[in-house]
Coordinates of N, CA and C in Angstrom, one line a residue:
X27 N -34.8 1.9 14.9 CA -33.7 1.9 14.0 C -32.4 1.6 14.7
X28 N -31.8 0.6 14.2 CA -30.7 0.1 14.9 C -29.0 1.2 14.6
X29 N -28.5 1.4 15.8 CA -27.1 2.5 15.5 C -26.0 1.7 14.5
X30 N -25.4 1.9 13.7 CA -24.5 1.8 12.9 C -23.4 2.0 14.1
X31 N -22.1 0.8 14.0 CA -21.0 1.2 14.6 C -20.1 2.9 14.6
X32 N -19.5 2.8 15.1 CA -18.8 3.8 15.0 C -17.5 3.6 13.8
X33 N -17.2 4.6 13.1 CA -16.2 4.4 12.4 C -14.7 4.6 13.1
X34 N -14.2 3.5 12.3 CA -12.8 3.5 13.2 C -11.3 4.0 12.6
X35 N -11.1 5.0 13.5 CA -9.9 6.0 12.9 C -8.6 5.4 13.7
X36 N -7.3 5.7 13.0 CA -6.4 5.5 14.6 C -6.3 6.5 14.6
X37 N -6.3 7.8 14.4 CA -5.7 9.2 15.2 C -7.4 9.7 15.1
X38 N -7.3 10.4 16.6 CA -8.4 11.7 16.5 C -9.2 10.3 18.1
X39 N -10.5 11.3 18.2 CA -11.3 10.3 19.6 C -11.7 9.5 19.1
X40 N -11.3 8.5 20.3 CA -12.4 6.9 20.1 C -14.0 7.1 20.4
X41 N -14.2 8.1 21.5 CA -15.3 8.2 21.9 C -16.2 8.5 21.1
X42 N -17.7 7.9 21.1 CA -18.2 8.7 20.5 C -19.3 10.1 20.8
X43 N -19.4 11.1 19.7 CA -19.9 12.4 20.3 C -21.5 12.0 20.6
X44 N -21.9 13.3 20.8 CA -23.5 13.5 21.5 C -24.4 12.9 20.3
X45 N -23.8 13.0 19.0 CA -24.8 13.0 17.9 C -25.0 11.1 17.3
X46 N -25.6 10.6 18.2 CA -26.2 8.9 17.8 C -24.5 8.3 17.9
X47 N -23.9 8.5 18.3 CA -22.8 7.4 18.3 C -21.8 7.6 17.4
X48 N -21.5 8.6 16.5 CA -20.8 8.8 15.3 C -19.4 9.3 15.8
X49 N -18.4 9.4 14.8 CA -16.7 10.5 15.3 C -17.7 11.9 14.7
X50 N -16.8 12.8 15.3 CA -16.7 13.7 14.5 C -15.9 14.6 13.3
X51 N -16.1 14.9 12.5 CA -15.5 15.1 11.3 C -13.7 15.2 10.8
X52 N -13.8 15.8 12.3 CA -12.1 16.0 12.4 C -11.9 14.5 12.7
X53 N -12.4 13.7 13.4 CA -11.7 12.2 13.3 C -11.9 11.5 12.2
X54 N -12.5 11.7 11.3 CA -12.6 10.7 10.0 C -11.4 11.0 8.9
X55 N -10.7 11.9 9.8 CA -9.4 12.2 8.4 C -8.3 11.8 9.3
X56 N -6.9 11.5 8.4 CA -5.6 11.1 8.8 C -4.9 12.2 8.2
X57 N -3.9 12.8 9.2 CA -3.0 13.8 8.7 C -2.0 13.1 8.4
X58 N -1.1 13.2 7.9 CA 0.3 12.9 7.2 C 1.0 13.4 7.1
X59 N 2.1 13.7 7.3 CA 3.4 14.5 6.7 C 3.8 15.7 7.9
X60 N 5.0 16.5 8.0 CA 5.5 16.8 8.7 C 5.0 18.0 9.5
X61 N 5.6 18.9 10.0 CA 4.9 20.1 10.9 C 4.8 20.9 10.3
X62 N 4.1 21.8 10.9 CA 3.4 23.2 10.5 C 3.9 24.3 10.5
X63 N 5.4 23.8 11.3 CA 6.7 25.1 11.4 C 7.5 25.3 10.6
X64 N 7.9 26.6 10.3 CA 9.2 26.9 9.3 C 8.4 26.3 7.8
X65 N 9.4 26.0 7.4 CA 9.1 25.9 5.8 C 8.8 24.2 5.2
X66 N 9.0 23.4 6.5 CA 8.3 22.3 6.1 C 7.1 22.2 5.6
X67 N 7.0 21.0 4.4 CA 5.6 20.6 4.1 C 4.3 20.6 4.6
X68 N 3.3 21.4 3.9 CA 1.9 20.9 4.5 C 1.6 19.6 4.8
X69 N 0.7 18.9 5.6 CA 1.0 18.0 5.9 C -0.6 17.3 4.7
X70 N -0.3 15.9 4.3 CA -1.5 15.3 3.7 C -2.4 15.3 4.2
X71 N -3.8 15.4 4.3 CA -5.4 15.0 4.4 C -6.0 14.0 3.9
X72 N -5.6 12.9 4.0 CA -6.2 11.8 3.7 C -7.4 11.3 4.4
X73 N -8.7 11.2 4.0 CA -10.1 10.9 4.0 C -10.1 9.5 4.3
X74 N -10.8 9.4 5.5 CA -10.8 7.9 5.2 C -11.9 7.3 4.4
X75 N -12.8 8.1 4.1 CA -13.6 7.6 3.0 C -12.8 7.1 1.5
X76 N -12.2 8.6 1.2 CA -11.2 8.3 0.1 C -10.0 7.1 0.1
X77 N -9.6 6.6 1.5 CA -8.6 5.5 1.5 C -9.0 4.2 1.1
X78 N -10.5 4.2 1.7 CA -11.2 3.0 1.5 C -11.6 2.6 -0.3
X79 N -11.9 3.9 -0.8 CA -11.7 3.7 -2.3 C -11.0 3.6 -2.6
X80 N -9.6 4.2 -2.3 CA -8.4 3.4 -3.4 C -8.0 2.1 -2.9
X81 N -8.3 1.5 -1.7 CA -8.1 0.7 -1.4 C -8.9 -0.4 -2.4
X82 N -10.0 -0.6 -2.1 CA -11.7 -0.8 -3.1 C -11.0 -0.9 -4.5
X83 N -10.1 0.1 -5.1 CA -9.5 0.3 -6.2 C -8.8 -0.6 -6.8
X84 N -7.7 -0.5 -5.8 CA -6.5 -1.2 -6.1 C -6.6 -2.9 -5.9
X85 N -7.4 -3.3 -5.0 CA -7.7 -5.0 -5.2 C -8.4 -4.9 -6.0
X86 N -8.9 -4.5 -6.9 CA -9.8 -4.8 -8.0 C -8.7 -4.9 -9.1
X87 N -7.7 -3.9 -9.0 CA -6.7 -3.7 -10.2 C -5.6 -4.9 -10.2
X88 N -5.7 -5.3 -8.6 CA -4.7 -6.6 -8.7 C -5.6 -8.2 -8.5
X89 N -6.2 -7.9 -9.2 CA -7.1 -9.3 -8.8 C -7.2 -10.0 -7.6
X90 N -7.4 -8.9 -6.9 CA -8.0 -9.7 -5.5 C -6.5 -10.4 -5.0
X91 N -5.6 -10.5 -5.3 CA -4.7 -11.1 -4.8 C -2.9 -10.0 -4.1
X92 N -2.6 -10.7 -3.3 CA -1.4 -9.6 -2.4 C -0.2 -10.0 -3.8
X93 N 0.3 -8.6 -4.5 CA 1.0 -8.4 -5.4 C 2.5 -9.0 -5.2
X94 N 2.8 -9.4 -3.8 CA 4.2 -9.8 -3.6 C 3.8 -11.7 -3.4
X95 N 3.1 -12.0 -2.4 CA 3.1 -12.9 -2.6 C 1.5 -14.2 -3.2
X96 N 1.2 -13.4 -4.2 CA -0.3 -14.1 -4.3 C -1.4 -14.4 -3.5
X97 N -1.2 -14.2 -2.4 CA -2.3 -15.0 -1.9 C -3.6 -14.2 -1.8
X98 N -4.8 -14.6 -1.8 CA -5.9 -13.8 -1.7 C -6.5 -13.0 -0.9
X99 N -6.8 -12.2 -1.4 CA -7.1 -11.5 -0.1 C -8.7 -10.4 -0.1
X100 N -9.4 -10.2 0.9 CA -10.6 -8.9 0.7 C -10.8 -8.4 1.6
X101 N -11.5 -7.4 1.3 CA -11.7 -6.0 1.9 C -11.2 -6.4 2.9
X102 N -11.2 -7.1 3.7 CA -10.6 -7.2 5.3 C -9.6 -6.9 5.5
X103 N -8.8 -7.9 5.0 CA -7.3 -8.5 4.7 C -6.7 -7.7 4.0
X104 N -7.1 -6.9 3.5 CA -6.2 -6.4 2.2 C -5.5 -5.1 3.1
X105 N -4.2 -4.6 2.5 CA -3.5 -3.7 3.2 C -2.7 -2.6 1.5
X106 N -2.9 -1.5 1.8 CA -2.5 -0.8 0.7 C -1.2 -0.6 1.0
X107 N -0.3 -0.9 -0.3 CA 1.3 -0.5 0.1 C 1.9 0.5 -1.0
X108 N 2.3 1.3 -0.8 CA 3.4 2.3 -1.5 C 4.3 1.9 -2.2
X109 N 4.2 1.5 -3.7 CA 5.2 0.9 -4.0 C 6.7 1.2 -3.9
X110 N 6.8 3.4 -4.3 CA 7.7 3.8 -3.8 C 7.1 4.6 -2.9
X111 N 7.8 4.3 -1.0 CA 7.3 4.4 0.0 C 7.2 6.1 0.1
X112 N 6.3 6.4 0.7 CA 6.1 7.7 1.3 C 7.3 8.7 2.0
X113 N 7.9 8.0 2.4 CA 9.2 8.1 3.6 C 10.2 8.2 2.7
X114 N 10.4 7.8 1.2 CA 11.0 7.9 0.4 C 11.0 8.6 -1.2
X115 N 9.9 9.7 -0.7 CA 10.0 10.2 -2.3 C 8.6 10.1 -2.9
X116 N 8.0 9.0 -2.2 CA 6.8 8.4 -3.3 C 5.2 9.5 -3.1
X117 N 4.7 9.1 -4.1 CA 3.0 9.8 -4.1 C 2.3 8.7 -3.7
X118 N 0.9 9.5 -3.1 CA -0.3 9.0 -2.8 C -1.2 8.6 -4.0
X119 N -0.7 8.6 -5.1 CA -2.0 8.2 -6.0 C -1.8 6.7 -6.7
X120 N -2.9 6.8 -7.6 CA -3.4 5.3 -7.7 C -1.6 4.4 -8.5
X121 N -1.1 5.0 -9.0 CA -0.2 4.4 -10.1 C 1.2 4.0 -9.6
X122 N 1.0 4.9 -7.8 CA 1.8 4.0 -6.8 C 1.0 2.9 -5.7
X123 N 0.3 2.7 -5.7 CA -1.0 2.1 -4.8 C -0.8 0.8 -5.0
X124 N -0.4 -0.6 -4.4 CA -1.0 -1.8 -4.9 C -1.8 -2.1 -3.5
X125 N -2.2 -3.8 -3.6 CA -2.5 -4.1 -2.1 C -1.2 -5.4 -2.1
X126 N -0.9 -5.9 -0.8 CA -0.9 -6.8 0.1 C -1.1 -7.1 1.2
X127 N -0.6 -8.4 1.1 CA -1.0 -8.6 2.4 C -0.3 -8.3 3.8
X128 N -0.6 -8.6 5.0 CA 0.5 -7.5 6.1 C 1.4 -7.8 6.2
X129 N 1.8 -9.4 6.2 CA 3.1 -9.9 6.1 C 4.1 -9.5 5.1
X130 N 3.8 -9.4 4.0 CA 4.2 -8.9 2.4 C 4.4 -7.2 2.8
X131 N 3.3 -6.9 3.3 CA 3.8 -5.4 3.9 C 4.7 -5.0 4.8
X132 N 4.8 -5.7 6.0 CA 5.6 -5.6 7.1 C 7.2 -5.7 6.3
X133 N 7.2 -6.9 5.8 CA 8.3 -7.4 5.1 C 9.5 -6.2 4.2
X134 N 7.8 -5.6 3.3 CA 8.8 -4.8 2.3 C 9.1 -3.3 3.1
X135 N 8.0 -2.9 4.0 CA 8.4 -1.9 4.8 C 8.8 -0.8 4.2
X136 N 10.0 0.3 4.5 CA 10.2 1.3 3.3 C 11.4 1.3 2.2
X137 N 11.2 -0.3 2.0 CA 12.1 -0.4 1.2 C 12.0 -0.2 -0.7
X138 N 12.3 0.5 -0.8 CA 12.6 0.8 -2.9 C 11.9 -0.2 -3.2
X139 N 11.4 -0.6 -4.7 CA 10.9 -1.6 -5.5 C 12.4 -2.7 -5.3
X140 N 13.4 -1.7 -6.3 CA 14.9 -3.1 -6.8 C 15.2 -3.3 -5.8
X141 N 15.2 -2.7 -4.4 CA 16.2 -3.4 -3.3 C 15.3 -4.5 -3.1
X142 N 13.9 -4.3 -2.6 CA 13.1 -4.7 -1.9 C 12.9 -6.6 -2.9
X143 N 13.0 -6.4 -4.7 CA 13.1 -7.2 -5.4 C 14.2 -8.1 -5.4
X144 N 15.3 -7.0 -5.3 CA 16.6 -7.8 -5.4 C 17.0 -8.8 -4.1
X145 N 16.3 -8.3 -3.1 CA 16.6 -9.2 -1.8 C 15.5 -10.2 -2.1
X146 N 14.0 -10.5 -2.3 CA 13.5 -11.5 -2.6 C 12.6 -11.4 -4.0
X147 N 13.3 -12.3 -5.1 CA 12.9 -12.2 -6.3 C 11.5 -12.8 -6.9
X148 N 10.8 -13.9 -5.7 CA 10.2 -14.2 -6.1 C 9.0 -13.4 -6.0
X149 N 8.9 -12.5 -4.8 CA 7.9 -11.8 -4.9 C 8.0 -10.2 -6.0
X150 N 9.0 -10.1 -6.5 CA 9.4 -9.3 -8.0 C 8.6 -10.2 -9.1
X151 N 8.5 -11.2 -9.0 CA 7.8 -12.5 -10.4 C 6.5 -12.0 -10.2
X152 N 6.0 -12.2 -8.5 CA 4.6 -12.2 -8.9 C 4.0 -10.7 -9.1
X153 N 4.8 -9.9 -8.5 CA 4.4 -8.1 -8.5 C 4.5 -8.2 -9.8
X154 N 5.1 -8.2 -11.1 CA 5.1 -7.9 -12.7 C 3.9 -8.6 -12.9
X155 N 3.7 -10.1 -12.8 CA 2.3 -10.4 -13.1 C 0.7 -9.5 -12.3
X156 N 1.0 -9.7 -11.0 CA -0.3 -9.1 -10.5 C -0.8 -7.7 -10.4
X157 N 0.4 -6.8 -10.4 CA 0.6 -5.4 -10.4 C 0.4 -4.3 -11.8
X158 N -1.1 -4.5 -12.2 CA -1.3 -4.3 -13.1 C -1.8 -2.1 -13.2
X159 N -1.7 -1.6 -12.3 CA -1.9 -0.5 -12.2 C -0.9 0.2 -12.0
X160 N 0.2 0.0 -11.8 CA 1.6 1.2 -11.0 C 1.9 1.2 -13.0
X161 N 2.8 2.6 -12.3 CA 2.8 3.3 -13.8 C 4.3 1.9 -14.2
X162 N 4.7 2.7 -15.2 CA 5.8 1.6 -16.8 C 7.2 1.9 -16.0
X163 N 7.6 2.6 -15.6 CA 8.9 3.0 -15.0 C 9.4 1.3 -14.1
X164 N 8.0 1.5 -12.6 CA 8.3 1.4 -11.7 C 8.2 -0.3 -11.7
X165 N 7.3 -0.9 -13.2 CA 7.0 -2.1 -13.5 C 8.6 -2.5 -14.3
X166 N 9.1 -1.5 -14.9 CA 10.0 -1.9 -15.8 C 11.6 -2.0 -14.6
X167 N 11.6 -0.9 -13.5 CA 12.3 -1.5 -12.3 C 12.4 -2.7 -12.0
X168 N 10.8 -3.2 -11.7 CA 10.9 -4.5 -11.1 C 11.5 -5.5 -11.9
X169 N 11.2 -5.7 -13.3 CA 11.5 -6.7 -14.5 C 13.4 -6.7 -14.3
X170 N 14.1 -5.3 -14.0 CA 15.2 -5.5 -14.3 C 15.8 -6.2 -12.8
X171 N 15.2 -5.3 -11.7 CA 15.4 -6.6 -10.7 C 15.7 -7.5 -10.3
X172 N 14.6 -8.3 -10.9 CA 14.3 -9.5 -10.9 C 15.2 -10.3 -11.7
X173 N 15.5 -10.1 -13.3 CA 16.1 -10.5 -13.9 C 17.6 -10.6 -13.0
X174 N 18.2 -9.5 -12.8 CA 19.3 -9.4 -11.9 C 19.7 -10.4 -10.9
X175 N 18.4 -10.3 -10.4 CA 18.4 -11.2 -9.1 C 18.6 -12.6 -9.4
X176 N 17.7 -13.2 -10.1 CA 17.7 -14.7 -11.0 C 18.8 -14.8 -11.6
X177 N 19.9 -13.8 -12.6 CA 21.4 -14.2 -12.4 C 22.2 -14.8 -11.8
X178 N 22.0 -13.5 -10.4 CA 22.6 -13.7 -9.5 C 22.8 -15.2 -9.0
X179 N 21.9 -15.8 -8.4 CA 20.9 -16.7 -8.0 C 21.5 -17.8 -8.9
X180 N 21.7 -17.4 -10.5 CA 22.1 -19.0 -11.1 C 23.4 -19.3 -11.4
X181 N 24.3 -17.6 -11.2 CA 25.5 -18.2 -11.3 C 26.4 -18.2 -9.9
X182 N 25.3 -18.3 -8.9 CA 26.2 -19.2 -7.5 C 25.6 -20.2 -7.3
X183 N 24.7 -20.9 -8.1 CA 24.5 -22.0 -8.3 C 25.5 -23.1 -9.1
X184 N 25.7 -22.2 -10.4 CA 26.6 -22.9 -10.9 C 28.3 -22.7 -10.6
X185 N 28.8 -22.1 -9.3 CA 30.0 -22.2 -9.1 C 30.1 -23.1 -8.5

């Protein structure tokens, strides 16, 4: 019977244990969030099993395509982004969750939906089309945006 690769974590051992080549259980999770002193936050437990599903999830919900700028993308390629970022307020669940791609990710980084819209509108056009899972708030953000933005945009065109 042939070994199955090892699964790949970034935090916890690369090595693999005694048992056929596998991590062990403490490496298949990602901790998140701040320390364990004073009255800071527990920190997240994110599964990588479970990331891979909402990952799995969320290109299904956006049609296979990166929410900022279209282009296609699978399981490989695909990168989950926070619409409102972690680092700012936002939740881990599905109704903040889209995918893009890593350029589209790198790009918007931990920037807000309206800033992140308002500096480039066109990837606000295609997030209201493609971004069919984030809750009504954060979709109705982008629309105002956007519209804003395309103002913007046509009356220093027409000065």
């Amino acid at each position: 019977m042939a070994r199955r690769p090892a699964l790949k974590v970034s935090r916890g051992s690369d090595r693999p244990s005694s048992r056929g080549g596998r991590p062990s259980k403490s490496a298949a999770v990602r901790v998140r969030g701040g320390s364990r002193s004073g009255n800071a936050p527990r920190p997240v437990v994110v599964h990588v099993a479970m990331k891979r599903a909402l990952r799995k999830g969320a290109l299904r919900d956006c049609g296979q395509r990166c929410v900022y700028c279209a282009t296609h993308l699978d399981q490989r390629t695909a990168t989950l982004d926070h619409v409102v970022p972690l680092a700012r307020g936002g939740a881990h669940d599905p109704g903040n969750l889209v995918v893009a791609c890593g350029p589209c990710n790198r790009l918007k980084s931990d920037l807000l939906p309206y800033e992140f819209f308002a500096r480039h509108p066109w990837a606000g056009a295609n997030f209201i089309r493609y971004a069919r899972n984030v809750t009504r708030a954060i979709k109705r953000g982008a629309r105002r945006a956007v519209s804003l933005a395309f103002a913007r945009d046509g009356e220093a065109l027409a000065a």
